[in-house]
mmCIF file of N, CA and C in Angstrom:
data_model
loop_
_atom_site.group_PDB
_atom_site.id
_atom_site.type_symbol
_atom_site.label_atom_id
_atom_site.label_comp_id
_atom_site.label_asym_id
_atom_site.label_seq_id
_atom_site.Cartn_x
_atom_site.Cartn_y
_atom_site.Cartn_z
ATOM 1 N N UNK B 1 2.396 -6.646 26.857
ATOM 2 C CA UNK B 1 1.876 -7.872 26.443
ATOM 3 C C UNK B 1 2.608 -8.223 25.265
ATOM 4 N N UNK B 2 3.046 -9.435 24.986
ATOM 5 C CA UNK B 2 3.894 -9.974 23.884
ATOM 6 C C UNK B 2 2.948 -10.487 22.785
ATOM 7 N N UNK B 3 3.250 -10.254 21.420
ATOM 8 C CA UNK B 3 2.642 -10.618 20.354
ATOM 9 C C UNK B 3 3.730 -11.444 19.390
ATOM 10 N N UNK B 4 3.195 -12.607 18.814
ATOM 11 C CA UNK B 4 4.092 -13.417 18.071
ATOM 12 C C UNK B 4 3.499 -13.645 16.841
ATOM 13 N N UNK B 5 4.141 -13.792 15.736
ATOM 14 C CA UNK B 5 3.753 -14.078 14.373
ATOM 15 C C UNK B 5 3.595 -15.655 14.320
ATOM 16 N N UNK B 6 3.191 -16.187 13.282
ATOM 17 C CA UNK B 6 3.059 -17.643 13.304
ATOM 18 C C UNK B 6 3.162 -18.015 11.589
ATOM 19 N N UNK B 7 3.194 -19.083 11.316
ATOM 20 C CA UNK B 7 3.392 -19.521 9.975
ATOM 21 C C UNK B 7 4.686 -19.335 9.373
ATOM 22 N N UNK B 8 4.592 -19.061 8.120
ATOM 23 C CA UNK B 8 5.775 -18.991 7.150
ATOM 24 C C UNK B 8 6.156 -17.386 6.987
ATOM 25 N N UNK B 9 5.429 -16.332 7.574
ATOM 26 C CA UNK B 9 5.849 -14.998 7.190
ATOM 27 C C UNK B 9 7.322 -14.829 7.379
ATOM 28 N N UNK B 10 7.936 -14.123 6.638
ATOM 29 C CA UNK B 10 9.511 -13.860 6.614
ATOM 30 C C UNK B 10 9.766 -13.107 7.888
ATOM 31 N N UNK B 11 9.078 -12.085 8.237
ATOM 32 C CA UNK B 11 9.324 -11.222 9.360
ATOM 33 C C UNK B 11 8.974 -11.878 10.652
ATOM 34 N N UNK B 12 7.677 -12.554 10.710
ATOM 35 C CA UNK B 12 7.357 -12.835 12.044
ATOM 36 C C UNK B 12 7.016 -14.303 12.164
ATOM 37 N N UNK B 13 7.053 -15.080 11.278
ATOM 38 C CA UNK B 13 6.752 -16.479 11.342
ATOM 39 C C UNK B 13 7.635 -17.153 12.036
ATOM 40 N N UNK B 14 7.183 -18.155 12.840
ATOM 41 C CA UNK B 14 7.971 -18.986 13.846
ATOM 42 C C UNK B 14 8.563 -20.279 13.075
ATOM 43 N N UNK B 15 7.828 -20.583 11.975
ATOM 44 C CA UNK B 15 8.023 -21.703 11.161
ATOM 45 C C UNK B 15 9.029 -21.549 10.020
ATOM 46 N N UNK B 16 9.314 -20.275 9.744
ATOM 47 C CA UNK B 16 10.072 -20.076 8.440
ATOM 48 C C UNK B 16 11.564 -20.278 8.931
ATOM 49 N N UNK B 17 12.153 -21.140 8.324
ATOM 50 C CA UNK B 17 13.643 -21.453 8.660
ATOM 51 C C UNK B 17 14.654 -20.369 8.498
ATOM 52 N N UNK B 18 14.413 -19.336 7.464
ATOM 53 C CA UNK B 18 15.236 -18.320 7.087
ATOM 54 C C UNK B 18 14.564 -17.185 7.577
ATOM 55 N N UNK B 19 13.474 -16.925 8.227
ATOM 56 C CA UNK B 19 12.900 -15.747 8.614
ATOM 57 C C UNK B 19 13.458 -14.944 9.738
ATOM 58 N N UNK B 20 13.020 -13.872 10.118
ATOM 59 C CA UNK B 20 13.624 -12.995 11.226
ATOM 60 C C UNK B 20 12.876 -13.427 12.486
ATOM 61 N N UNK B 21 11.912 -14.026 12.540
ATOM 62 C CA UNK B 21 11.319 -14.572 13.804
ATOM 63 C C UNK B 21 11.053 -13.496 14.836
ATOM 64 N N UNK B 22 10.551 -12.263 14.313
ATOM 65 C CA UNK B 22 10.401 -11.244 15.188
ATOM 66 C C UNK B 22 9.136 -11.425 16.241
ATOM 67 N N UNK B 23 9.373 -11.016 17.573
ATOM 68 C CA UNK B 23 8.417 -10.987 18.565
ATOM 69 C C UNK B 23 8.160 -9.574 19.092
ATOM 70 N N UNK B 24 7.018 -9.216 19.303
ATOM 71 C CA UNK B 24 6.452 -7.867 19.480
ATOM 72 C C UNK B 24 6.156 -7.736 21.021
ATOM 73 N N UNK B 25 6.321 -6.530 21.522
ATOM 74 C CA UNK B 25 5.757 -6.179 22.600
ATOM 75 C C UNK B 25 4.881 -4.781 22.506
ATOM 76 N N UNK B 26 3.788 -4.870 23.089
ATOM 77 C CA UNK B 26 3.039 -3.508 23.122
ATOM 78 C C UNK B 26 3.194 -2.790 24.562
ATOM 79 N N UNK B 27 3.601 -1.586 24.521
ATOM 80 C CA UNK B 27 3.789 -0.647 25.744
ATOM 81 C C UNK B 27 3.215 0.642 25.568
ATOM 82 N N UNK B 28 2.065 0.900 26.198
ATOM 83 C CA UNK B 28 1.446 1.983 25.861
ATOM 84 C C UNK B 28 1.003 2.352 24.545
ATOM 85 N N UNK B 29 1.505 3.531 23.792
ATOM 86 C CA UNK B 29 1.052 3.874 22.517
ATOM 87 C C UNK B 29 2.091 3.186 21.547
ATOM 88 N N UNK B 30 3.318 2.657 22.137
ATOM 89 C CA UNK B 30 4.224 2.203 21.271
ATOM 90 C C UNK B 30 4.248 0.761 21.190
ATOM 91 N N UNK B 31 4.831 0.186 20.051
ATOM 92 C CA UNK B 31 4.912 -1.270 19.813
ATOM 93 C C UNK B 31 6.219 -1.533 19.357
ATOM 94 N N UNK B 32 6.912 -2.614 19.761
ATOM 95 C CA UNK B 32 8.219 -2.851 19.467
ATOM 96 C C UNK B 32 8.612 -4.240 19.385
ATOM 97 N N UNK B 33 9.969 -4.430 18.718
ATOM 98 C CA UNK B 33 10.545 -5.733 18.877
ATOM 99 C C UNK B 33 11.928 -5.454 19.099
ATOM 100 N N UNK B 34 12.764 -6.287 19.701
ATOM 101 C CA UNK B 34 14.235 -6.113 19.823
ATOM 102 C C UNK B 34 14.711 -7.206 18.985
ATOM 103 N N UNK B 35 15.643 -6.868 18.066
ATOM 104 C CA UNK B 35 16.286 -7.882 17.163
ATOM 105 C C UNK B 35 17.742 -7.389 16.894
ATOM 106 N N UNK B 36 18.384 -8.659 16.825
ATOM 107 C CA UNK B 36 19.779 -8.492 16.388
ATOM 108 C C UNK B 36 20.028 -9.165 14.939
ATOM 109 N N UNK B 37 20.341 -8.439 14.046
ATOM 110 C CA UNK B 37 20.511 -8.789 12.706
ATOM 111 C C UNK B 37 21.772 -9.674 12.396
ATOM 112 N N UNK B 38 21.693 -10.807 11.767
ATOM 113 C CA UNK B 38 22.709 -11.703 11.545
ATOM 114 C C UNK B 38 23.750 -11.328 10.304
ATOM 115 N N UNK B 39 24.844 -11.687 10.278
ATOM 116 C CA UNK B 39 25.664 -11.225 9.188
ATOM 117 C C UNK B 39 25.238 -11.631 7.793
ATOM 118 N N UNK B 40 24.340 -12.586 7.770
ATOM 119 C CA UNK B 40 23.794 -13.094 6.444
ATOM 120 C C UNK B 40 22.756 -12.125 5.751
ATOM 121 N N UNK B 41 22.529 -11.068 6.623
ATOM 122 C CA UNK B 41 21.520 -9.992 6.184
ATOM 123 C C UNK B 41 22.249 -8.712 6.103
ATOM 124 N N UNK B 42 23.667 -8.778 5.512
ATOM 125 C CA UNK B 42 24.064 -7.645 5.283
ATOM 126 C C UNK B 42 24.406 -7.228 3.832
ATOM 127 N N UNK B 43 24.817 -5.999 3.602
ATOM 128 C CA UNK B 43 25.005 -5.702 2.242
ATOM 129 C C UNK B 43 26.503 -5.273 2.181
ATOM 130 N N UNK B 44 26.868 -4.108 2.600
ATOM 131 C CA UNK B 44 28.448 -3.826 2.816
ATOM 132 C C UNK B 44 28.765 -4.638 4.152
ATOM 133 N N UNK B 45 30.060 -4.759 4.369
ATOM 134 C CA UNK B 45 30.526 -5.407 5.420
ATOM 135 C C UNK B 45 30.200 -4.806 6.729
ATOM 136 N N UNK B 46 29.503 -5.525 7.485
ATOM 137 C CA UNK B 46 28.867 -4.974 8.737
ATOM 138 C C UNK B 46 27.704 -4.187 8.907
ATOM 139 N N UNK B 47 27.174 -3.926 7.697
ATOM 140 C CA UNK B 47 26.002 -2.899 7.444
ATOM 141 C C UNK B 47 24.652 -3.906 6.925
ATOM 142 N N UNK B 48 23.637 -3.722 7.705
ATOM 143 C CA UNK B 48 22.410 -4.437 7.552
ATOM 144 C C UNK B 48 21.758 -4.028 6.034
ATOM 145 N N UNK B 49 21.535 -4.975 5.180
ATOM 146 C CA UNK B 49 20.903 -4.577 3.895
ATOM 147 C C UNK B 49 19.735 -3.643 3.951
ATOM 148 N N UNK B 50 19.547 -2.613 3.163
ATOM 149 C CA UNK B 50 18.462 -1.803 3.111
ATOM 150 C C UNK B 50 16.955 -2.558 2.901
ATOM 151 N N UNK B 51 17.068 -3.643 2.251
ATOM 152 C CA UNK B 51 15.780 -4.412 2.336
ATOM 153 C C UNK B 51 15.389 -4.854 3.376
ATOM 154 N N UNK B 52 16.295 -5.349 4.235
ATOM 155 C CA UNK B 52 16.071 -5.990 5.546
ATOM 156 C C UNK B 52 15.522 -4.862 6.592
ATOM 157 N N UNK B 53 16.230 -3.785 6.476
ATOM 158 C CA UNK B 53 15.781 -2.520 7.360
ATOM 159 C C UNK B 53 14.435 -2.093 6.920
ATOM 160 N N UNK B 54 14.163 -2.089 5.579
ATOM 161 C CA UNK B 54 12.576 -1.758 5.201
ATOM 162 C C UNK B 54 11.758 -2.899 5.743
ATOM 163 N N UNK B 55 12.050 -4.011 5.655
ATOM 164 C CA UNK B 55 11.196 -5.192 6.063
ATOM 165 C C UNK B 55 11.015 -5.140 7.619
ATOM 166 N N UNK B 56 12.044 -4.763 8.426
ATOM 167 C CA UNK B 56 11.959 -4.575 9.876
ATOM 168 C C UNK B 56 10.858 -3.463 10.245
ATOM 169 N N UNK B 57 10.901 -2.248 9.433
ATOM 170 C CA UNK B 57 9.994 -1.243 9.853
ATOM 171 C C UNK B 57 8.442 -1.725 9.186
ATOM 172 N N UNK B 58 8.419 -2.249 8.121
ATOM 173 C CA UNK B 58 7.065 -2.737 7.566
ATOM 174 C C UNK B 58 6.418 -3.576 8.485
ATOM 175 N N UNK B 59 7.151 -4.527 9.047
ATOM 176 C CA UNK B 59 6.668 -5.725 9.971
ATOM 177 C C UNK B 59 6.185 -5.069 11.443
ATOM 178 N N UNK B 60 6.892 -4.179 11.904
ATOM 179 C CA UNK B 60 6.639 -3.657 13.187
ATOM 180 C C UNK B 60 5.335 -2.695 12.976
ATOM 181 N N UNK B 61 5.142 -2.016 11.881
ATOM 182 C CA UNK B 61 4.021 -1.158 11.666
ATOM 183 C C UNK B 61 2.748 -2.076 11.403
ATOM 184 N N UNK B 62 2.932 -3.119 10.455
ATOM 185 C CA UNK B 62 1.721 -4.073 10.249
ATOM 186 C C UNK B 62 1.253 -4.689 11.488
ATOM 187 N N UNK B 63 2.264 -5.451 12.227
ATOM 188 C CA UNK B 63 1.937 -6.154 13.439
ATOM 189 C C UNK B 63 1.345 -5.329 14.367
ATOM 190 N N UNK B 64 1.682 -3.975 14.506
ATOM 191 C CA UNK B 64 1.042 -3.217 15.458
ATOM 192 C C UNK B 64 -0.468 -3.185 15.434
ATOM 193 N N UNK B 65 -0.920 -3.002 14.180
ATOM 194 C CA UNK B 65 -2.264 -3.149 13.897
ATOM 195 C C UNK B 65 -2.921 -4.343 14.044
ATOM 196 N N UNK B 66 -2.193 -5.392 13.467
ATOM 197 C CA UNK B 66 -2.501 -6.843 13.704
ATOM 198 C C UNK B 66 -2.996 -7.168 15.227
ATOM 199 N N UNK B 67 -1.982 -6.444 16.197
ATOM 200 C CA UNK B 67 -2.193 -6.583 17.552
ATOM 201 C C UNK B 67 -3.520 -6.139 17.932
ATOM 202 N N UNK B 68 -4.105 -4.996 17.125
ATOM 203 C CA UNK B 68 -5.418 -4.507 17.693
ATOM 204 C C UNK B 68 -6.622 -5.210 16.867
ATOM 205 N N UNK B 69 -6.200 -6.332 16.243
ATOM 206 C CA UNK B 69 -7.218 -7.048 15.568
ATOM 207 C C UNK B 69 -7.643 -6.774 14.205
ATOM 208 N N UNK B 70 -6.653 -5.772 13.483
ATOM 209 C CA UNK B 70 -6.862 -5.476 12.244
ATOM 210 C C UNK B 70 -6.013 -6.239 11.213
ATOM 211 N N UNK B 71 -6.618 -6.846 10.257
ATOM 212 C CA UNK B 71 -5.704 -7.457 9.241
ATOM 213 C C UNK B 71 -5.247 -6.386 8.221
ATOM 214 N N UNK B 72 -4.074 -6.204 7.947
ATOM 215 C CA UNK B 72 -3.798 -5.120 7.101
ATOM 216 C C UNK B 72 -2.734 -5.463 5.825
ATOM 217 N N UNK B 73 -2.777 -4.766 5.014
ATOM 218 C CA UNK B 73 -1.645 -4.873 3.833
ATOM 219 C C UNK B 73 -1.067 -3.532 3.759
ATOM 220 N N UNK B 74 0.306 -3.447 3.440
ATOM 221 C CA UNK B 74 1.036 -2.172 3.116
ATOM 222 C C UNK B 74 0.570 -1.740 1.914
ATOM 223 N N UNK B 75 -0.165 -0.447 1.773
ATOM 224 C CA UNK B 75 -0.467 0.435 0.655
ATOM 225 C C UNK B 75 0.717 1.194 0.293
ATOM 226 N N UNK B 76 1.429 1.711 1.162
ATOM 227 C CA UNK B 76 2.631 2.577 0.882
ATOM 228 C C UNK B 76 3.651 2.514 2.065
ATOM 229 N N UNK B 77 4.921 2.507 1.511
ATOM 230 C CA UNK B 77 6.049 2.345 2.634
ATOM 231 C C UNK B 77 7.061 3.344 2.124
ATOM 232 N N UNK B 78 7.563 4.181 3.007
ATOM 233 C CA UNK B 78 8.833 5.129 2.910
ATOM 234 C C UNK B 78 9.635 4.953 3.827
ATOM 235 N N UNK B 79 10.979 4.776 3.455
ATOM 236 C CA UNK B 79 12.054 4.677 4.436
ATOM 237 C C UNK B 79 13.163 5.569 4.377
ATOM 238 N N UNK B 80 13.601 6.236 5.318
ATOM 239 C CA UNK B 80 14.556 7.126 5.346
ATOM 240 C C UNK B 80 15.813 6.531 6.227
ATOM 241 N N UNK B 81 16.870 6.257 5.489
ATOM 242 C CA UNK B 81 18.057 5.655 6.037
ATOM 243 C C UNK B 81 19.051 6.873 6.690
ATOM 244 N N UNK B 82 19.147 7.002 7.915
ATOM 245 C CA UNK B 82 19.984 7.912 8.707
ATOM 246 C C UNK B 82 21.260 7.561 8.904
ATOM 247 N N UNK B 83 21.500 6.515 9.372
ATOM 248 C CA UNK B 83 22.915 5.926 9.569
ATOM 249 C C UNK B 83 22.963 4.422 9.172
ATOM 250 N N UNK B 84 24.238 3.908 8.965
ATOM 251 C CA UNK B 84 24.247 2.455 8.701
ATOM 252 C C UNK B 84 23.759 1.724 9.909
ATOM 253 N N UNK B 85 22.919 0.491 9.885
ATOM 254 C CA UNK B 85 22.222 -0.258 10.638
ATOM 255 C C UNK B 85 23.259 -1.338 10.936
ATOM 256 N N UNK B 86 24.047 -1.571 11.965
ATOM 257 C CA UNK B 86 25.064 -2.597 12.036
ATOM 258 C C UNK B 86 24.459 -4.130 12.337
ATOM 259 N N UNK B 87 25.202 -5.097 11.744
ATOM 260 C CA UNK B 87 24.880 -6.408 11.898
ATOM 261 C C UNK B 87 25.492 -6.857 13.372
ATOM 262 N N UNK B 88 24.723 -7.780 13.977
ATOM 263 C CA UNK B 88 25.462 -8.261 15.229
ATOM 264 C C UNK B 88 25.295 -7.377 16.322
ATOM 265 N N UNK B 89 24.318 -6.423 16.274
ATOM 266 C CA UNK B 89 24.018 -5.309 17.255
ATOM 267 C C UNK B 89 22.563 -5.324 17.660
ATOM 268 N N UNK B 90 22.162 -5.492 19.029
ATOM 269 C CA UNK B 90 20.569 -5.385 19.346
ATOM 270 C C UNK B 90 20.189 -4.141 18.822
ATOM 271 N N UNK B 91 19.012 -4.211 18.142
ATOM 272 C CA UNK B 91 18.198 -3.046 17.746
ATOM 273 C C UNK B 91 16.843 -2.920 18.351
ATOM 274 N N UNK B 92 16.190 -1.911 18.387
ATOM 275 C CA UNK B 92 14.897 -1.854 18.833
ATOM 276 C C UNK B 92 14.170 -1.154 17.822
ATOM 277 N N UNK B 93 13.103 -2.041 17.237
ATOM 278 C CA UNK B 93 12.315 -1.463 16.122
ATOM 279 C C UNK B 93 10.981 -1.191 16.752
ATOM 280 N N UNK B 94 10.571 0.108 16.192
ATOM 281 C CA UNK B 94 9.553 0.636 17.178
ATOM 282 C C UNK B 94 8.448 1.161 16.252
ATOM 283 N N UNK B 95 7.076 1.237 16.679
ATOM 284 C CA UNK B 95 6.042 1.839 15.740
ATOM 285 C C UNK B 95 5.164 2.474 16.597
ATOM 286 N N UNK B 96 4.433 3.481 16.139
ATOM 287 C CA UNK B 96 3.095 4.053 16.650
ATOM 288 C C UNK B 96 2.256 4.334 15.648
ATOM 289 N N UNK B 97 1.086 4.400 15.885
ATOM 290 C CA UNK B 97 -0.176 4.946 15.029
ATOM 291 C C UNK B 97 -0.398 6.323 14.979
ATOM 292 N N UNK B 98 -0.152 7.031 13.863
ATOM 293 C CA UNK B 98 -0.459 8.373 13.747
ATOM 294 C C UNK B 98 -1.718 8.718 13.731
ATOM 295 N N UNK B 99 -2.411 7.986 12.742
ATOM 296 C CA UNK B 99 -3.760 8.254 12.382
ATOM 297 C C UNK B 99 -4.586 7.044 12.023
ATOM 298 N N UNK B 100 -5.765 6.964 12.334
ATOM 299 C CA UNK B 100 -6.616 5.803 11.469
ATOM 300 C C UNK B 100 -7.890 6.468 11.155
ATOM 301 N N UNK B 101 -8.190 6.358 9.917
ATOM 302 C CA UNK B 101 -9.504 6.852 9.292
ATOM 303 C C UNK B 101 -9.949 5.970 8.321
ATOM 304 N N UNK B 102 -11.269 5.602 8.338
ATOM 305 C CA UNK B 102 -11.809 4.656 7.393
ATOM 306 C C UNK B 102 -10.896 3.331 7.294
ATOM 307 N N UNK B 103 -10.502 3.132 5.981
ATOM 308 C CA UNK B 103 -9.771 1.796 5.670
ATOM 309 C C UNK B 103 -8.354 2.030 5.946
ATOM 310 N N UNK B 104 -7.748 3.159 6.206
ATOM 311 C CA UNK B 104 -6.368 3.378 6.173
ATOM 312 C C UNK B 104 -6.025 3.866 7.573
ATOM 313 N N UNK B 105 -4.644 3.424 8.010
ATOM 314 C CA UNK B 105 -3.829 3.711 9.048
ATOM 315 C C UNK B 105 -2.624 4.297 8.766
ATOM 316 N N UNK B 106 -2.365 5.592 9.126
ATOM 317 C CA UNK B 106 -0.902 6.212 8.831
ATOM 318 C C UNK B 106 -0.153 5.744 10.229
ATOM 319 N N UNK B 107 1.110 5.265 9.788
ATOM 320 C CA UNK B 107 1.937 4.652 10.824
ATOM 321 C C UNK B 107 3.283 5.335 10.651
ATOM 322 N N UNK B 108 3.917 5.311 11.682
ATOM 323 C CA UNK B 108 5.352 5.694 11.843
ATOM 324 C C UNK B 108 6.203 4.677 12.609
ATOM 325 N N UNK B 109 7.458 4.507 12.117
ATOM 326 C CA UNK B 109 8.198 3.537 12.742
ATOM 327 C C UNK B 109 9.731 3.999 12.738
ATOM 328 N N UNK B 110 10.644 3.475 13.511
ATOM 329 C CA UNK B 110 11.851 3.890 13.464
ATOM 330 C C UNK B 110 12.778 2.735 14.135
ATOM 331 N N UNK B 111 13.986 2.755 13.814
ATOM 332 C CA UNK B 111 15.010 1.647 14.401
ATOM 333 C C UNK B 111 16.119 2.565 15.256
ATOM 334 N N UNK B 112 16.131 1.958 16.439
ATOM 335 C CA UNK B 112 17.183 2.537 17.262
ATOM 336 C C UNK B 112 18.252 1.639 17.575
ATOM 337 N N UNK B 113 19.531 2.052 17.854
ATOM 338 C CA UNK B 113 20.641 1.181 18.330
ATOM 339 C C UNK B 113 20.640 1.217 19.913
ATOM 340 N N UNK B 114 21.402 0.535 20.651
ATOM 341 C CA UNK B 114 21.388 0.390 21.944
ATOM 342 C C UNK B 114 21.629 1.685 22.803
ATOM 343 N N UNK B 115 21.985 2.573 22.141
ATOM 344 C CA UNK B 115 22.193 3.956 22.979
ATOM 345 C C UNK B 115 20.932 4.939 22.648
ATOM 346 N N UNK B 116 19.846 4.358 21.924
ATOM 347 C CA UNK B 116 18.713 5.169 21.638
ATOM 348 C C UNK B 116 18.758 6.072 20.170
ATOM 349 N N UNK B 117 20.044 5.933 19.635
ATOM 350 C CA UNK B 117 20.147 6.838 18.565
ATOM 351 C C UNK B 117 19.255 6.224 17.353
ATOM 352 N N UNK B 118 18.573 6.989 16.625
ATOM 353 C CA UNK B 118 17.750 6.507 15.294
ATOM 354 C C UNK B 118 18.570 6.296 14.193
ATOM 355 N N UNK B 119 18.631 5.168 13.715
ATOM 356 C CA UNK B 119 19.281 4.747 12.505
ATOM 357 C C UNK B 119 18.548 4.761 11.286
ATOM 358 N N UNK B 120 17.222 4.545 11.292
ATOM 359 C CA UNK B 120 16.363 4.658 10.044
ATOM 360 C C UNK B 120 14.846 4.946 10.634
ATOM 361 N N UNK B 121 14.178 5.585 9.860
ATOM 362 C CA UNK B 121 12.783 6.096 10.054
ATOM 363 C C UNK B 121 11.847 5.480 8.848
ATOM 364 N N UNK B 122 10.597 5.195 9.191
ATOM 365 C CA UNK B 122 9.662 4.862 8.153
ATOM 366 C C UNK B 122 8.305 5.256 8.366
ATOM 367 N N UNK B 123 7.496 5.544 7.438
ATOM 368 C CA UNK B 123 6.158 5.808 7.434
ATOM 369 C C UNK B 123 5.590 4.863 6.488
ATOM 370 N N UNK B 124 4.291 4.697 6.998
ATOM 371 C CA UNK B 124 3.433 3.692 5.954
ATOM 372 C C UNK B 124 1.965 3.981 5.997
ATOM 373 N N UNK B 125 1.275 3.777 4.962
ATOM 374 C CA UNK B 125 -0.143 3.683 4.982
ATOM 375 C C UNK B 125 -0.500 2.213 5.009
ATOM 376 N N UNK B 126 -1.269 1.687 5.871
ATOM 377 C CA UNK B 126 -1.777 0.475 5.939
ATOM 378 C C UNK B 126 -3.318 0.169 5.758
ATOM 379 N N UNK B 127 -3.581 -0.598 4.751
ATOM 380 C CA UNK B 127 -4.881 -0.654 4.216
ATOM 381 C C UNK B 127 -5.643 -1.805 4.995
ATOM 382 N N UNK B 128 -6.642 -1.558 5.811
ATOM 383 C CA UNK B 128 -7.457 -2.624 6.464
ATOM 384 C C UNK B 128 -8.140 -3.393 5.534
ATOM 385 N N UNK B 129 -8.050 -4.768 5.621
ATOM 386 C CA UNK B 129 -8.531 -5.686 4.806
ATOM 387 C C UNK B 129 -9.587 -6.612 5.490
ATOM 388 N N UNK B 130 -9.482 -6.638 6.703
ATOM 389 C CA UNK B 130 -10.270 -7.597 7.515
ATOM 390 C C UNK B 130 -10.058 -7.369 9.005
ATOM 391 N N UNK B 131 -10.770 -8.172 9.751
ATOM 392 C CA UNK B 131 -10.488 -8.366 11.165
ATOM 393 C C UNK B 131 -10.321 -9.675 11.592
ATOM 394 N N UNK B 132 -9.498 -9.839 12.578
ATOM 395 C CA UNK B 132 -9.221 -11.270 13.233
ATOM 396 C C UNK B 132 -10.446 -11.723 13.757
ATOM 397 N N UNK B 133 -10.688 -12.929 13.784
ATOM 398 C CA UNK B 133 -11.974 -13.570 14.410
ATOM 399 C C UNK B 133 -11.565 -14.412 15.566
#
Protein backbone atom coordinates (compact mmCIF):
# COMPACT_ATOMS: atom_id res chain seq x y z
CA UNK A 1 0.00 0.00 0.00
CA UNK A 2 1.41 3.44 -0.92
CA UNK A 3 1.30 6.50 1.35
CA UNK A 4 1.88 10.08 0.20
CA UNK A 5 2.35 13.28 2.12
CA UNK A 6 0.50 16.45 1.31
CA UNK A 7 0.92 20.15 1.72
CA UNK A 8 4.17 21.95 2.39
CA UNK A 9 6.03 19.38 4.51
CA UNK A 10 9.71 19.50 3.47
CA UNK A 11 9.99 15.71 3.52
CA UNK A 12 6.71 14.45 2.13
CA UNK A 13 4.76 17.48 0.93
CA UNK A 14 3.72 17.33 -2.71
CA UNK A 15 3.28 21.12 -2.91
CA UNK A 16 6.69 22.12 -1.54
CA UNK A 17 8.78 23.26 -4.53
CA UNK A 18 12.09 22.57 -2.75
CA UNK A 19 10.98 19.52 -0.74
CA UNK A 20 11.99 15.88 -1.03
CA UNK A 21 8.49 14.71 -2.09
CA UNK A 22 8.91 11.30 -0.48
CA UNK A 23 6.33 8.60 -1.18
CA UNK A 24 6.06 5.65 1.13
CA UNK A 25 5.18 1.97 0.81
CA UNK A 26 4.09 -0.35 3.59
CA UNK A 27 5.25 -3.95 3.26
CA UNK A 28 4.60 -6.22 6.24
CA UNK A 29 6.29 -4.76 9.31
CA UNK A 30 8.50 -2.50 7.17
CA UNK A 31 7.74 0.92 5.76
CA UNK A 32 9.97 2.50 3.14
CA UNK A 33 10.60 5.07 0.45
CA UNK A 34 12.95 4.94 -2.51
CA UNK A 35 14.70 8.25 -3.04
CA UNK A 36 17.50 9.60 -5.22
CA UNK A 37 19.14 12.67 -3.58
CA UNK A 38 19.92 15.56 -5.91
CA UNK A 39 23.30 17.33 -5.98
CA UNK A 40 21.82 20.42 -4.31
CA UNK A 41 21.51 18.34 -1.10
CA UNK A 42 25.23 17.57 -0.82
CA UNK A 43 27.84 18.71 1.67
CA UNK A 44 31.17 17.36 0.41
CA UNK A 45 31.32 16.68 -3.31
CA UNK A 46 29.08 13.74 -4.10
CA UNK A 47 27.99 13.17 -0.48
CA UNK A 48 24.52 13.91 0.91
CA UNK A 49 24.47 16.47 3.74
CA UNK A 50 24.03 14.90 7.18
CA UNK A 51 20.98 17.06 7.84
CA UNK A 52 19.25 15.59 4.80
CA UNK A 53 20.21 12.06 5.89
CA UNK A 54 18.69 12.81 9.30
CA UNK A 55 15.57 14.25 7.65
CA UNK A 56 15.11 11.12 5.53
CA UNK A 57 15.25 8.90 8.62
CA UNK A 58 12.95 11.19 10.64
CA UNK A 59 10.40 11.28 7.81
CA UNK A 60 10.22 7.53 7.26
CA UNK A 61 9.82 6.84 10.98
CA UNK A 62 7.16 9.53 11.54
CA UNK A 63 5.20 8.66 8.41
CA UNK A 64 5.25 4.99 9.38
CA UNK A 65 3.11 5.90 12.39
CA UNK A 66 1.03 8.38 10.40
CA UNK A 67 0.13 5.52 8.06
CA UNK A 68 -1.33 3.78 11.13
CA UNK A 69 -3.50 6.78 11.94
CA UNK A 70 -1.26 8.36 14.58
CA UNK A 71 -0.23 12.01 14.47
CA UNK A 72 3.25 12.21 16.01
CA UNK A 73 6.09 14.60 16.69
CA UNK A 74 9.72 13.61 17.10
CA UNK A 75 10.64 13.64 20.78
CA UNK A 76 14.17 12.31 20.25
CA UNK A 77 16.25 11.41 17.19
CA UNK A 78 19.65 9.74 17.04
CA UNK A 79 21.55 9.08 13.81
CA UNK A 80 24.64 6.94 13.23
CA UNK A 81 26.43 7.75 9.98
CA UNK A 82 28.12 4.55 8.82
CA UNK A 83 29.28 5.33 5.27
CA UNK A 84 28.96 8.39 3.01
CA UNK A 85 25.51 8.60 1.42
CA UNK A 86 25.99 9.36 -2.29
CA UNK A 87 24.02 11.88 -4.33
CA UNK A 88 22.42 10.76 -7.61
CA UNK A 89 22.08 7.16 -6.37
CA UNK A 90 18.79 5.46 -5.53
CA UNK A 91 18.44 4.83 -1.81
CA UNK A 92 15.96 2.80 0.16
CA UNK A 93 14.92 4.53 3.40
CA UNK A 94 13.31 1.98 5.74
CA UNK A 95 11.66 1.95 9.17
CA UNK A 96 10.06 -0.41 11.64
CA UNK A 97 8.28 0.00 14.94
CA UNK A 98 10.31 -1.42 17.80
CA UNK A 99 7.75 -0.75 20.56
CA UNK A 100 4.69 1.37 21.24
CA UNK A 101 3.70 2.08 24.83
CA UNK A 102 1.38 4.81 26.03
CA UNK A 103 2.04 7.99 24.08
CA UNK A 104 5.50 6.96 22.79
CA UNK A 105 6.66 4.76 19.95
CA UNK A 106 10.26 3.59 19.71
CA UNK A 107 11.29 3.52 16.06
CA UNK A 108 14.24 2.21 14.07
CA UNK A 109 15.24 3.35 10.61
CA UNK A 110 18.06 2.85 8.13
CA UNK A 111 19.21 3.89 4.68
CA UNK A 112 20.43 1.29 2.20
CA UNK A 113 22.22 1.72 -1.09
CA UNK A 114 21.28 -0.26 -4.21
CA UNK A 115 23.21 -3.33 -3.04
CA UNK A 116 21.45 -3.38 0.35
CA UNK A 117 24.45 -2.04 2.26
CA UNK A 118 23.38 0.09 5.25
CA UNK A 119 24.80 3.62 5.05
CA UNK A 120 23.09 5.21 8.07
CA UNK A 121 20.93 4.09 10.98
CA UNK A 122 18.54 6.04 13.15
CA UNK A 123 16.43 5.57 16.22
CA UNK A 124 13.65 7.84 17.38
CA UNK A 125 11.09 8.30 20.08
CA UNK A 126 7.88 9.55 18.51
CA UNK A 127 5.28 11.16 20.76
CA UNK A 128 1.65 10.59 19.83
CA UNK A 129 -0.20 13.92 19.80
CA UNK A 130 -3.45 12.85 18.13
CA UNK A 131 -5.21 10.55 15.72
CA UNK A 132 -6.18 11.16 12.11
CA UNK A 133 -9.88 11.67 11.60
